[in-house]
Amino acid sequence: MGKDIIIRIGGEGGEGVISAGDMLAQASARAGLEVLTFKTFPAEIKGGYAMYQFRVSAEEILSHGDTFNIFVAFNAEAYEVNKGFLKPGTVLVYDGPDSDVDPKPVEGVVQYAVPITRISKVDLSSPISKNMVALGAVVQLFSFPMDSLVELVRNKFKKKGEDVVNVNLKALEAGAEYVRSNIKKTDNFYVQPKKPEGDAIMLSGNEAIGLGALVAGCQFFSCYPITPATEIAIWLAKHLPKTNGVVVQAEDEIASLGHVIGASYAGAKAMTGTSGPGLDLMIELLGFASMAELPLVIADVQRGGPSTGLPTKSEQSDLFLAARGGHGDFPRIVLAAATIEDCFYLTVDAFNLSEKYQIPVIILSDGSLAFRTEKIKRPDLSKINIINREVYSGNGDFRRYEITDSGISPVSLPGQASGQYIATGLEHSESAAPKYSAEYHTLMTEKRFRKIENIEDEYTASEYDGSGNEDIGIISWGLTQCSVREAVKRCREKGLRVSALYPRMVFPVPVKAIRKFASTVKKVLMPEVNYQGQFAELVKAHAGIDPVRYDIYGGLPFTPEQIEAKIKEVI
Ligand code: COA
């Protein structure tokens, strides 16, 4: 096996591309290898081009990579979309020869034709099993562990009945048998199992957010389903009841945040999950939560916008909304996840920060990260610190919004003796009575913002990777950080002097870290997947740095190759 292999499967939505890819990725993880997946598919349930890419390696994987080493084309459209990436050294496995896929020979590209449609349709009378025939062929060609695949096929289809399991097992074997009998392997790609190191689990970004919420002590989750965030709710609906937690499907996003605010008022750690259009709707209540100083977490899984936009694609374009959305002046914290581990740990952080500061915290993920699956080290729960809101312990003269030096005032729980107060969206006095005087609005506004005045000293908001004197420094956020990490590694191997800052808190802008970082480099480069350079604009406004911007907005994440080329151009 080479250092790592990237396999891409392309076909039509509804043809089972995703199932086939998931199974290969899981089999690789079970074989002790590192795995990272990347999927894009259309917004339709059936039809359109669906793609599943996974990278498998004996070593740590930083990003989804550039293009593929092996491409499996289920149909002519998938071939057409990807033929430009078939470079010498790559392998094409396609539905043929008796199909509409008609690849042109390319020098240095190994091509294997496997009649996946014919075998499934004619030989097995099960057209839906086309993906399993392809899977069998791929398993045989590149030495994936067949035993593992057989088990995964059984597990995947058992809820559909024994007949479905059996025909798919037959299809898997038929694909493998076709290769054994008809194809002479001429490429050098083999998957070689490795002794597993440590205890690992495989999760998607959305599942990791759900797990993070569970570990942080979330007791209530309400949402309105929306692509690409729905799997957070699906995961929590399965697991939250095990800890006596509750999941509610609300009638819309406004109601869901209303539920969460109510649950938080009642003392529960509460969360909602949504995507851009849902966050739009929640903004008025976001201001309410900040005014009432109620802890809560919103996971915003960004998709391409504006409006309905690109539901199944990803973009980093909700930052302005998360950081600045709403009328009036109110504080909130925005964290941004870059990896599956981040989705888990930053969700725990989001709950901790919201409880500590009694403030809404938004965690930004995106469509690519939501659907990505990755093998990660099993979190050691004994090392995770959980913070709970400070609860009032006096027995008289409770002032819910007491002016304190830190800005944080203890909260009471409903029913608590002497703890009565009313939480509303109105400006208020220390004892929560409506009060609109200039004096109180000034005092309370300052109190609310004072809570997070020193957050950069109290929370590790970013990670620095550099030696203190480089030609170029890259500041990135969210998923873009993965491709930046790989590009930085490649550039350093080529002798370029590059450093990087990886903020995990994007609002308030970690000004101290950014200014210090900028002082160590000749130029700052900021790549982002949005048109307006949203983080670059915030950095410019808050830290006074004028970075070189690199914005893409095609609904796909950066590849390391793109970042590497830009670094070289800027240097
Ligand atoms: N035998 C039997 N069933 C099979 C099969 C086989 N060999 N291979 C796949 N299937 C089933 C899968 O189990 C799945 O069924 P399920 O939904 O009951 O689990 C279904 O066929 C689809 O297969 P899957 O591999 O999951 O996906 P796909 O590659 O065919 O692509 C999607 C389909 C994912 C593109 C599409 O279903 C989808 O979800 N589109 C996005 C919709 C969306 O979110 N729109 C936005 C709205 S705003």
Coordinates of C-alpha atoms and ligand atoms in Angstrom, one line a residue:
M1 CA 0.0 0.0 0.0
G2 CA 1.3 3.5 -0.8
K3 CA 1.3 6.1 1.9
D4 CA -2.3 6.7 1.4
I5 CA -5.0 6.0 -1.1
I6 CA -8.0 8.1 -2.1
I7 CA -10.9 6.3 -3.6
R8 CA -13.8 8.1 -5.2
I9 CA -17.1 6.5 -6.2
G10 CA -19.5 8.4 -8.5
G11 CA -23.0 7.6 -9.6
E12 CA -26.6 8.6 -9.5
G13 CA -28.4 9.6 -6.3
G14 CA -30.4 6.6 -5.3
E15 CA -27.9 4.1 -6.7
G16 CA -26.4 3.4 -3.4
V17 CA -23.1 5.2 -3.9
I18 CA -23.1 6.4 -0.3
S19 CA -23.9 3.0 1.2
A20 CA -21.1 1.4 -0.9
G21 CA -18.6 4.1 0.2
D22 CA -19.6 3.9 3.8
M23 CA -19.0 0.2 3.9
L24 CA -15.6 0.4 2.4
A25 CA -14.6 3.2 4.8
Q26 CA -15.9 1.2 7.8
A27 CA -14.1 -2.0 6.6
S28 CA -10.9 0.1 6.3
A29 CA -11.3 1.5 9.9
R30 CA -11.9 -2.0 11.2
A31 CA -8.7 -3.1 9.4
G32 CA -6.8 -0.7 11.7
L33 CA -6.3 2.0 9.1
E34 CA -7.0 5.7 9.4
V35 CA -10.0 6.8 7.3
L36 CA -11.6 10.1 6.4
T37 CA -14.6 10.5 4.1
F38 CA -16.0 13.2 1.9
K39 CA -19.5 13.1 0.3
T40 CA -21.4 15.4 -2.0
F41 CA -24.8 14.7 -3.4
P42 CA -27.7 16.6 -4.9
A43 CA -30.7 17.9 -3.0
E44 CA -33.0 15.4 -4.7
I45 CA -33.7 12.1 -3.1
K46 CA -33.2 10.3 -6.5
G47 CA -31.2 11.4 -9.5
G48 CA -28.3 13.8 -10.1
Y49 CA -24.6 13.2 -9.4
A50 CA -23.7 11.7 -6.0
M51 CA -20.1 11.3 -5.0
Y52 CA -18.4 9.5 -2.1
Q53 CA -14.7 9.9 -1.6
F54 CA -12.6 8.3 1.1
R55 CA -9.0 8.5 2.0
V56 CA -7.4 5.5 3.7
S57 CA -3.9 5.5 5.2
A58 CA -1.6 3.8 7.6
E59 CA -0.8 7.3 8.9
E60 CA -2.6 10.3 10.3
I61 CA -4.9 11.9 7.7
L62 CA -5.2 15.7 7.8
S63 CA -7.7 16.4 5.0
H64 CA -9.9 14.8 2.4
G65 CA -7.0 15.3 -0.1
D66 CA -6.9 16.7 -3.6
T67 CA -8.3 14.3 -6.2
F68 CA -8.4 10.5 -6.3
N69 CA -6.1 7.6 -7.0
I70 CA -8.9 5.2 -7.8
F71 CA -12.2 6.3 -9.4
V72 CA -15.3 4.0 -9.6
A73 CA -17.8 5.2 -12.2
F74 CA -21.3 3.8 -11.8
N75 CA -22.6 5.6 -14.8
A76 CA -21.6 7.9 -17.8
E77 CA -22.4 11.1 -16.0
A78 CA -20.0 10.2 -13.1
Y79 CA -17.3 9.4 -15.7
E80 CA -17.9 12.7 -17.6
V81 CA -17.6 14.7 -14.3
N82 CA -14.4 13.0 -13.3
K83 CA -12.6 12.2 -16.5
G84 CA -10.4 15.3 -16.3
F85 CA -8.9 14.0 -13.0
L86 CA -7.8 10.7 -14.5
K87 CA -4.0 11.4 -14.5
P88 CA -1.2 8.9 -15.1
G89 CA -1.0 6.6 -12.1
T90 CA -4.7 6.7 -11.4
V91 CA -7.1 3.8 -11.8
L92 CA -10.6 3.8 -13.3
V93 CA -13.1 1.1 -12.5
Y94 CA -16.2 1.5 -14.6
D95 CA -19.6 -0.1 -15.5
G96 CA -18.7 -1.8 -18.8
P97 CA -18.1 -2.9 -21.4
D98 CA -21.8 -3.3 -22.1
S99 CA -23.0 0.1 -20.7
D100 CA -23.1 3.7 -21.7
V101 CA -19.8 4.4 -20.0
D102 CA -17.3 4.7 -22.8
P103 CA -13.9 5.8 -21.4
K104 CA -11.2 7.0 -23.7
P105 CA -7.8 5.4 -23.1
V106 CA -5.5 7.7 -21.2
E107 CA -1.8 6.9 -21.1
G108 CA -0.8 5.8 -17.6
V109 CA -4.4 5.3 -16.4
V110 CA -5.3 1.7 -15.6
Q111 CA -8.9 0.9 -16.7
Y112 CA -11.0 -2.0 -15.4
A113 CA -14.4 -2.7 -16.9
V114 CA -16.8 -4.6 -14.6
P115 CA -20.4 -5.0 -15.9
I116 CA -22.0 -4.0 -12.7
T117 CA -25.4 -3.1 -14.2
R118 CA -25.6 -6.3 -16.2
I119 CA -24.7 -8.6 -13.3
S120 CA -27.2 -7.0 -11.0
K121 CA -30.0 -6.6 -13.5
V122 CA -29.7 -9.7 -15.6
D123 CA -27.7 -12.3 -13.6
L124 CA -29.2 -11.4 -10.1
S125 CA -32.5 -9.8 -11.2
S126 CA -31.8 -7.1 -8.5
P127 CA -30.9 -3.8 -10.1
I128 CA -30.7 -2.1 -6.7
S129 CA -27.7 -4.4 -5.9
K130 CA -25.5 -2.7 -8.5
N131 CA -23.6 -1.0 -5.8
M132 CA -22.9 -4.3 -4.1
V133 CA -21.5 -5.8 -7.3
A134 CA -19.2 -2.8 -7.6
L135 CA -18.3 -3.2 -4.0
G136 CA -17.3 -6.8 -4.5
A137 CA -15.2 -5.9 -7.5
V138 CA -13.4 -3.1 -5.6
V139 CA -12.8 -5.4 -2.6
Q140 CA -11.2 -8.0 -4.8
L141 CA -9.2 -5.5 -6.9
F142 CA -7.7 -3.6 -4.0
S143 CA -7.6 -6.3 -1.2
F144 CA -10.2 -4.9 1.2
P145 CA -11.0 -7.4 3.9
M146 CA -14.0 -9.4 2.5
D147 CA -15.1 -10.9 5.9
S148 CA -15.6 -7.4 7.2
L149 CA -17.6 -6.4 4.1
V150 CA -19.9 -9.5 4.5
E151 CA -20.7 -8.5 8.0
L152 CA -21.3 -4.9 7.1
V153 CA -23.7 -5.9 4.3
R154 CA -25.6 -8.1 6.7
N155 CA -25.9 -5.3 9.3
K156 CA -26.8 -2.6 6.7
F157 CA -29.7 -4.5 5.1
K158 CA -31.0 -6.7 7.9
K159 CA -33.8 -4.2 8.7
K160 CA -34.9 -4.6 5.0
G161 CA -35.3 -8.4 5.5
E162 CA -33.4 -11.7 4.8
D163 CA -34.1 -11.7 1.1
V164 CA -32.5 -8.2 0.7
V165 CA -29.5 -9.4 2.7
N166 CA -29.1 -12.5 0.7
V167 CA -29.3 -10.9 -2.8
N168 CA -26.8 -8.3 -1.7
L169 CA -24.4 -10.9 -0.4
K170 CA -24.7 -12.7 -3.7
A171 CA -24.0 -9.4 -5.5
L172 CA -20.9 -8.8 -3.4
E173 CA -19.6 -12.2 -4.3
A174 CA -20.6 -11.8 -8.0
G175 CA -18.5 -8.6 -8.3
A176 CA -15.5 -10.2 -6.6
E177 CA -15.8 -13.4 -8.8
Y178 CA -16.0 -11.3 -12.0
V179 CA -12.7 -9.7 -11.1
R180 CA -11.1 -13.1 -10.1
S181 CA -12.1 -14.7 -13.4
N182 CA -11.8 -11.8 -15.9
I183 CA -9.4 -9.1 -14.8
K184 CA -5.6 -9.1 -14.6
K185 CA -4.6 -6.5 -12.0
T186 CA -2.0 -4.2 -13.4
D187 CA -2.0 -1.3 -10.8
N188 CA -0.2 -1.2 -7.5
F189 CA -2.9 -0.2 -5.1
Y190 CA -3.5 -2.6 -2.2
V191 CA -5.2 -1.9 1.2
Q192 CA -3.0 -3.5 3.9
P193 CA -4.6 -4.0 7.3
K194 CA -2.6 -2.7 10.2
K195 CA -2.6 -3.6 13.9
P196 CA -5.1 -1.2 15.4
E197 CA -3.6 1.4 17.8
G198 CA -5.6 2.4 20.8
D199 CA -9.3 2.6 21.1
A200 CA -11.0 4.3 18.1
I201 CA -14.5 5.2 17.1
M202 CA -15.9 6.2 13.7
L203 CA -18.3 9.2 13.7
S204 CA -19.7 11.8 11.3
G205 CA -19.5 15.5 12.2
N206 CA -23.2 15.6 13.1
E207 CA -22.9 12.5 15.3
A208 CA -19.9 14.0 17.0
I209 CA -21.9 17.1 17.8
G210 CA -24.7 14.9 19.3
L211 CA -22.1 12.9 21.3
G212 CA -20.5 16.2 22.5
A213 CA -23.9 17.4 23.7
L214 CA -24.6 14.2 25.5
V215 CA -21.2 14.3 27.3
A216 CA -21.7 18.0 28.2
G217 CA -24.9 17.1 30.0
C218 CA -27.4 18.3 27.4
Q219 CA -30.9 17.3 28.7
F220 CA -33.1 19.0 26.1
F221 CA -32.8 19.3 22.3
S222 CA -35.4 20.8 20.0
C223 CA -35.1 21.4 16.3
Y224 CA -36.9 21.7 13.0
P225 CA -35.3 19.2 10.6
I226 CA -33.0 20.8 8.0
T227 CA -30.3 19.5 5.7
P228 CA -27.4 19.2 6.6
A229 CA -28.1 19.4 10.3
T230 CA -30.9 16.8 10.8
E231 CA -28.6 13.9 11.7
I232 CA -27.7 15.7 15.0
A233 CA -31.4 15.3 16.0
I234 CA -31.6 11.7 14.7
W235 CA -28.5 10.8 16.7
L236 CA -29.8 12.5 19.9
A237 CA -33.3 11.1 19.5
K238 CA -31.7 7.7 19.7
H239 CA -29.3 8.4 22.6
L240 CA -30.5 11.3 24.7
P241 CA -33.5 9.4 26.2
K242 CA -30.9 7.0 27.7
T243 CA -29.9 9.8 30.0
N244 CA -33.5 10.9 30.6
G245 CA -33.0 13.7 28.1
V246 CA -35.8 14.9 25.7
V247 CA -35.7 15.5 22.0
V248 CA -38.6 17.5 20.4
Q249 CA -39.3 18.1 16.8
A250 CA -40.7 21.7 16.7
E251 CA -43.1 23.1 14.1
D252 CA -40.4 25.5 13.0
E253 CA -37.0 26.9 13.9
I254 CA -38.5 29.8 15.9
A255 CA -40.4 27.5 18.1
S256 CA -37.4 25.2 18.5
L257 CA -35.3 28.0 19.9
G258 CA -38.3 29.1 22.1
H259 CA -38.4 25.5 23.5
V260 CA -34.7 25.7 24.2
I261 CA -35.0 29.0 26.0
G262 CA -37.8 27.6 28.1
A263 CA -35.8 24.5 29.0
S264 CA -32.8 26.6 29.9
Y265 CA -34.9 28.8 32.1
A266 CA -36.1 25.6 33.8
G267 CA -32.4 24.8 34.5
A268 CA -31.7 22.2 31.8
K269 CA -28.7 22.3 29.5
A270 CA -30.4 22.8 26.2
M271 CA -29.5 22.9 22.5
T272 CA -30.9 23.2 19.0
G273 CA -29.4 22.3 15.7
T274 CA -30.0 24.0 12.4
S275 CA -28.6 25.4 9.1
G276 CA -28.4 28.9 7.7
P277 CA -32.1 29.4 6.8
G278 CA -33.0 28.2 10.3
L279 CA -30.5 30.4 12.0
D280 CA -32.0 33.4 10.1
L281 CA -35.4 32.6 11.8
M282 CA -33.9 32.2 15.2
I283 CA -32.1 35.5 15.4
E284 CA -34.8 37.5 17.3
L285 CA -34.9 34.8 20.0
L286 CA -31.1 34.7 20.0
G287 CA -31.3 38.4 21.2
F288 CA -33.9 37.3 23.8
A289 CA -31.6 34.6 25.2
S290 CA -28.7 37.1 25.5
M291 CA -31.0 39.7 27.1
A292 CA -32.4 37.1 29.6
E293 CA -28.9 35.7 30.1
L294 CA -29.9 32.1 29.6
P295 CA -27.3 29.6 28.6
L296 CA -28.0 27.6 25.4
V297 CA -26.2 26.2 22.4
I298 CA -27.0 26.4 18.7
A299 CA -25.3 24.1 16.3
D300 CA -25.4 25.8 12.9
V301 CA -24.4 23.3 10.1
Q302 CA -23.7 25.8 7.3
R303 CA -24.8 25.2 3.8
G304 CA -24.5 27.3 0.6
G305 CA -26.8 30.3 0.8
P306 CA -28.5 32.8 0.6
S307 CA -32.1 31.5 1.0
T308 CA -32.6 27.8 0.3
G309 CA -29.3 28.0 -1.6
L310 CA -27.4 24.8 -1.9
P311 CA -28.9 22.5 0.7
T312 CA -26.4 19.6 0.4
K313 CA -23.3 21.6 -0.3
S314 CA -21.1 23.5 2.2
E315 CA -20.0 27.1 2.6
Q316 CA -18.5 29.2 5.4
S317 CA -20.9 32.0 4.9
D318 CA -23.0 32.2 8.1
L319 CA -20.3 33.8 10.2
F320 CA -21.6 37.4 9.8
L321 CA -25.0 36.2 10.8
A322 CA -23.7 34.2 13.8
A323 CA -21.4 36.9 15.0
R324 CA -23.5 40.0 14.2
G325 CA -27.1 38.9 13.5
G326 CA -29.8 40.6 15.5
H327 CA -31.0 44.0 16.5
G328 CA -29.6 45.9 19.5
D329 CA -26.2 45.2 21.1
F330 CA -25.8 41.8 22.7
P331 CA -23.0 39.4 23.3
R332 CA -22.7 35.8 22.0
I333 CA -19.9 33.4 21.4
V334 CA -19.2 31.7 18.1
L335 CA -17.0 28.6 17.9
A336 CA -16.0 26.9 14.6
A337 CA -15.3 23.2 14.2
A338 CA -12.7 22.0 11.7
T339 CA -12.6 18.2 12.3
I340 CA -14.8 15.4 13.7
E341 CA -12.8 15.7 17.0
D342 CA -13.6 19.4 17.1
C343 CA -17.3 18.7 16.5
F344 CA -17.2 16.7 19.7
Y345 CA -14.9 18.7 21.9
L346 CA -16.1 22.2 20.8
T347 CA -19.7 21.1 21.5
V348 CA -18.6 20.3 25.1
D349 CA -16.8 23.7 25.2
A350 CA -19.9 25.4 23.8
F351 CA -22.0 24.1 26.7
N352 CA -19.3 25.0 29.2
L353 CA -18.9 28.5 27.9
S354 CA -22.7 29.1 27.7
E355 CA -23.1 27.8 31.3
K356 CA -20.2 29.8 32.6
Y357 CA -21.1 33.1 31.0
Q358 CA -24.9 32.6 30.8
I359 CA -24.8 33.4 27.2
P360 CA -25.9 31.8 23.9
V361 CA -23.1 30.0 22.1
I362 CA -23.2 29.1 18.4
I363 CA -21.1 26.3 17.1
L364 CA -20.5 26.5 13.4
S365 CA -20.0 23.3 11.4
D366 CA -20.7 22.9 7.6
G367 CA -22.2 20.4 5.2
S368 CA -19.0 18.7 4.3
L369 CA -18.0 18.2 8.0
A370 CA -21.6 17.1 8.8
F371 CA -21.5 14.2 6.4
R372 CA -17.8 13.4 6.7
T373 CA -16.9 10.3 8.8
E374 CA -13.6 9.9 10.4
K375 CA -11.9 7.5 12.7
I376 CA -11.0 9.3 15.9
K377 CA -9.5 8.3 19.2
R378 CA -12.2 7.4 21.7
P379 CA -12.6 10.4 24.0
D380 CA -11.4 9.9 27.5
L381 CA -14.4 11.2 29.5
S382 CA -12.5 11.3 32.8
K383 CA -10.4 14.1 31.3
I384 CA -13.4 16.2 30.2
N385 CA -14.3 19.1 32.5
I386 CA -18.0 20.0 32.7
I387 CA -19.1 23.4 33.9
N388 CA -22.5 24.2 35.3
R389 CA -24.1 27.6 35.7
E390 CA -23.7 29.3 39.0
V391 CA -26.9 28.8 41.0
Y392 CA -28.1 31.3 43.6
S393 CA -27.6 30.0 47.1
G394 CA -28.9 32.9 49.2
N395 CA -32.2 33.0 51.0
G396 CA -33.6 36.5 50.4
D397 CA -33.1 39.6 48.3
F398 CA -32.4 37.6 45.1
R399 CA -31.3 39.9 42.3
R400 CA -31.1 37.9 39.2
Y401 CA -29.3 40.5 37.2
E402 CA -27.1 41.8 40.0
I403 CA -24.3 44.0 38.8
T404 CA -21.1 42.2 39.5
D405 CA -17.4 42.8 38.6
S406 CA -17.4 39.8 36.2
G407 CA -20.8 40.6 34.8
I408 CA -22.0 37.1 35.8
S409 CA -24.8 36.9 38.3
P410 CA -26.1 33.6 39.8
V411 CA -29.3 32.3 38.4
S412 CA -32.1 30.6 40.3
L413 CA -34.1 27.6 39.3
P414 CA -37.9 27.7 39.1
G415 CA -39.4 26.6 42.4
Q416 CA -36.3 27.6 44.3
A417 CA -37.1 29.3 47.6
S418 CA -36.6 33.1 47.3
G419 CA -35.4 32.6 43.8
Q420 CA -38.5 34.0 41.9
Y421 CA -37.7 36.2 38.9
I422 CA -39.2 36.9 35.5
A423 CA -37.0 36.4 32.4
T424 CA -38.3 38.6 29.5
G425 CA -36.8 40.4 26.6
L426 CA -37.3 43.7 28.2
E427 CA -34.5 45.8 29.7
H428 CA -34.6 45.3 33.4
S429 CA -33.3 46.2 36.8
E430 CA -31.1 44.0 38.9
S431 CA -34.2 42.2 40.3
A432 CA -35.5 41.6 36.8
A433 CA -38.3 44.2 36.8
P434 CA -38.8 46.1 33.6
K435 CA -36.6 49.3 33.6
Y436 CA -35.8 51.4 30.6
S437 CA -33.9 54.3 32.1
A438 CA -30.8 55.5 30.4
E439 CA -28.8 54.6 33.5
Y440 CA -30.0 51.0 33.6
H441 CA -29.8 50.3 29.9
T442 CA -26.2 51.5 30.1
L443 CA -25.4 49.5 33.2
M444 CA -27.0 46.3 31.9
T445 CA -25.6 46.5 28.4
E446 CA -22.1 46.9 30.0
K447 CA -22.8 44.0 32.4
R448 CA -23.8 41.7 29.6
F449 CA -20.7 42.5 27.5
R450 CA -18.4 42.4 30.6
K451 CA -19.0 38.7 31.0
I452 CA -16.9 37.9 28.0
E453 CA -14.5 40.8 28.1
N454 CA -11.5 38.6 29.0
I455 CA -12.6 35.5 27.3
E456 CA -9.4 35.2 25.3
D457 CA -7.5 34.9 28.6
E458 CA -9.9 32.4 30.0
Y459 CA -10.4 30.1 27.0
T460 CA -7.9 28.6 24.6
A461 CA -9.3 30.3 21.5
S462 CA -6.7 29.3 18.9
E463 CA -3.8 27.0 18.2
Y464 CA -0.5 28.4 16.9
D465 CA 1.8 26.4 14.6
G466 CA 5.0 28.3 13.8
S467 CA 8.5 29.3 15.0
G468 CA 8.0 33.0 15.4
N469 CA 9.5 34.2 12.1
E470 CA 8.0 33.2 8.8
D471 CA 7.4 34.6 5.3
I472 CA 3.7 33.9 5.4
G473 CA 1.2 33.1 8.0
I474 CA -2.2 31.6 7.4
I475 CA -5.3 32.2 9.5
S476 CA -8.1 29.9 8.7
W477 CA -11.3 28.7 10.4
G478 CA -13.7 25.8 10.3
L479 CA -13.1 22.9 7.8
T480 CA -10.6 25.0 5.8
Q481 CA -8.1 24.4 8.6
C482 CA -7.8 20.7 7.5
S483 CA -6.6 21.6 4.0
V484 CA -4.4 24.4 5.4
R485 CA -2.7 21.9 7.8
E486 CA -1.9 19.6 4.9
A487 CA -0.7 22.4 2.7
V488 CA 1.5 23.9 5.4
K489 CA 3.1 20.4 5.9
R490 CA 3.7 20.1 2.2
C491 CA 5.2 23.6 1.9
R492 CA 7.5 23.1 4.8
E493 CA 8.8 19.9 3.3
K494 CA 9.6 22.0 0.2
G495 CA 11.6 24.5 2.4
L496 CA 9.0 27.3 2.5
R497 CA 8.7 29.3 5.7
V498 CA 5.0 29.1 6.6
S499 CA 3.2 29.4 9.9
A500 CA -0.5 29.0 10.8
L501 CA -3.0 30.2 13.3
Y502 CA -6.1 28.0 13.9
P503 CA -8.8 29.8 15.8
R504 CA -11.5 27.7 17.3
M505 CA -13.3 30.7 18.7
V506 CA -14.1 33.1 15.8
F507 CA -16.3 35.5 17.7
P508 CA -15.3 37.4 19.8
V509 CA -12.4 37.6 17.4
P510 CA -9.3 36.4 19.2
V511 CA -7.6 39.7 18.7
K512 CA -4.6 39.2 21.0
A513 CA -3.6 35.9 19.3
I514 CA -4.1 37.3 15.8
R515 CA -2.1 40.5 16.4
K516 CA 0.8 38.5 17.9
F517 CA 0.7 36.0 15.1
A518 CA 0.6 38.8 12.4
S519 CA 3.7 40.4 14.0
T520 CA 5.7 37.2 13.3
V521 CA 5.1 37.0 9.6
K522 CA 5.6 39.1 6.5
K523 CA 2.2 38.5 5.1
V524 CA -1.1 37.0 6.4
L525 CA -3.2 34.9 4.1
M526 CA -6.8 34.1 4.9
P527 CA -8.6 31.4 2.9
E528 CA -12.3 31.0 3.4
V529 CA -15.3 29.4 1.6
N530 CA -17.4 32.5 1.1
Y531 CA -17.5 35.5 -1.2
Q532 CA -17.2 38.3 1.3
G533 CA -14.1 37.0 3.2
Q534 CA -16.2 37.1 6.3
F535 CA -13.6 36.2 8.9
A536 CA -11.0 38.4 7.1
E537 CA -13.4 41.3 7.4
L538 CA -14.0 40.7 11.1
V539 CA -10.2 40.3 11.7
K540 CA -9.6 43.5 9.8
A541 CA -12.2 45.4 11.9
H542 CA -11.3 44.0 15.3
A543 CA -7.5 43.3 15.1
G544 CA -6.5 46.0 12.5
I545 CA -4.8 43.4 10.3
D546 CA -5.2 43.7 6.5
P547 CA -4.8 40.1 5.3
V548 CA -4.5 38.8 1.7
R549 CA -7.8 37.2 1.1
Y550 CA -8.5 33.9 -0.8
D551 CA -12.2 33.3 -1.2
I552 CA -13.8 30.4 -3.0
Y553 CA -17.6 29.9 -3.2
G554 CA -18.4 26.9 -5.3
G555 CA -20.1 24.8 -2.5
L556 CA -17.0 22.7 -2.0
P557 CA -14.2 22.9 0.5
F558 CA -10.6 23.8 -0.3
T559 CA -8.2 21.1 -1.4
P560 CA -4.7 21.2 0.1
E561 CA -3.4 21.7 -3.5
Q562 CA -5.4 25.0 -3.8
I563 CA -4.0 26.3 -0.6
E564 CA -0.4 25.3 -1.5
A565 CA -0.6 27.0 -4.8
K566 CA -1.9 30.2 -3.2
I567 CA 0.9 30.1 -0.5
K568 CA 3.5 29.9 -3.3
E569 CA 1.8 32.7 -5.2
V570 CA 1.7 35.0 -2.2
I571 CA 5.3 34.3 -1.2
Ligands
COA1 N1 -30.1 -2.9 -1.6 C1 -31.1 -2.4 -1.0 N2 -31.2 -1.1 -0.6 C2 -30.2 -0.3 -0.9 C3 -29.0 -0.8 -1.6 C4 -29.0 -2.2 -1.9 N3 -28.0 -2.8 -2.5 N4 -28.1 0.2 -1.7 C5 -28.7 1.2 -1.2 N5 -29.9 1.0 -0.7 C6 -30.8 1.9 -0.1 C7 -30.2 2.5 1.1 O1 -30.3 1.6 2.3 C8 -30.9 3.8 1.2 O2 -32.2 3.4 1.8 P1 -32.6 4.0 3.2 O3 -32.9 5.5 2.9 O4 -33.8 3.2 3.5 O5 -31.5 3.8 4.1 C9 -31.2 4.2 -0.2 O6 -31.1 2.9 -0.9 C10 -30.2 5.2 -0.8 O7 -28.9 4.7 -0.8 P2 -27.7 5.5 -0.2 O8 -26.5 4.6 -0.4 O9 -27.9 5.8 1.2 O10 -27.6 6.8 -1.0 P3 -27.3 7.1 -2.5 O11 -25.9 7.1 -2.8 O12 -28.2 6.3 -3.4 O13 -27.7 8.7 -2.6 C11 -29.0 10.4 -1.6 C12 -29.0 9.1 -2.2 C13 -28.1 10.4 -0.3 C14 -28.3 11.4 -2.5 C15 -30.4 10.9 -1.3 O14 -31.2 9.9 -0.8 C16 -30.5 12.1 -0.4 O15 -30.5 12.0 0.8 N6 -30.4 13.3 -1.0 C17 -30.4 14.6 -0.3 C18 -31.8 15.0 0.2 C19 -31.7 16.3 0.9 O16 -31.2 16.4 2.0 N7 -32.3 17.3 0.3 C20 -32.3 18.6 0.8 C21 -33.7 19.0 1.2 S1 -33.7 20.8 1.5

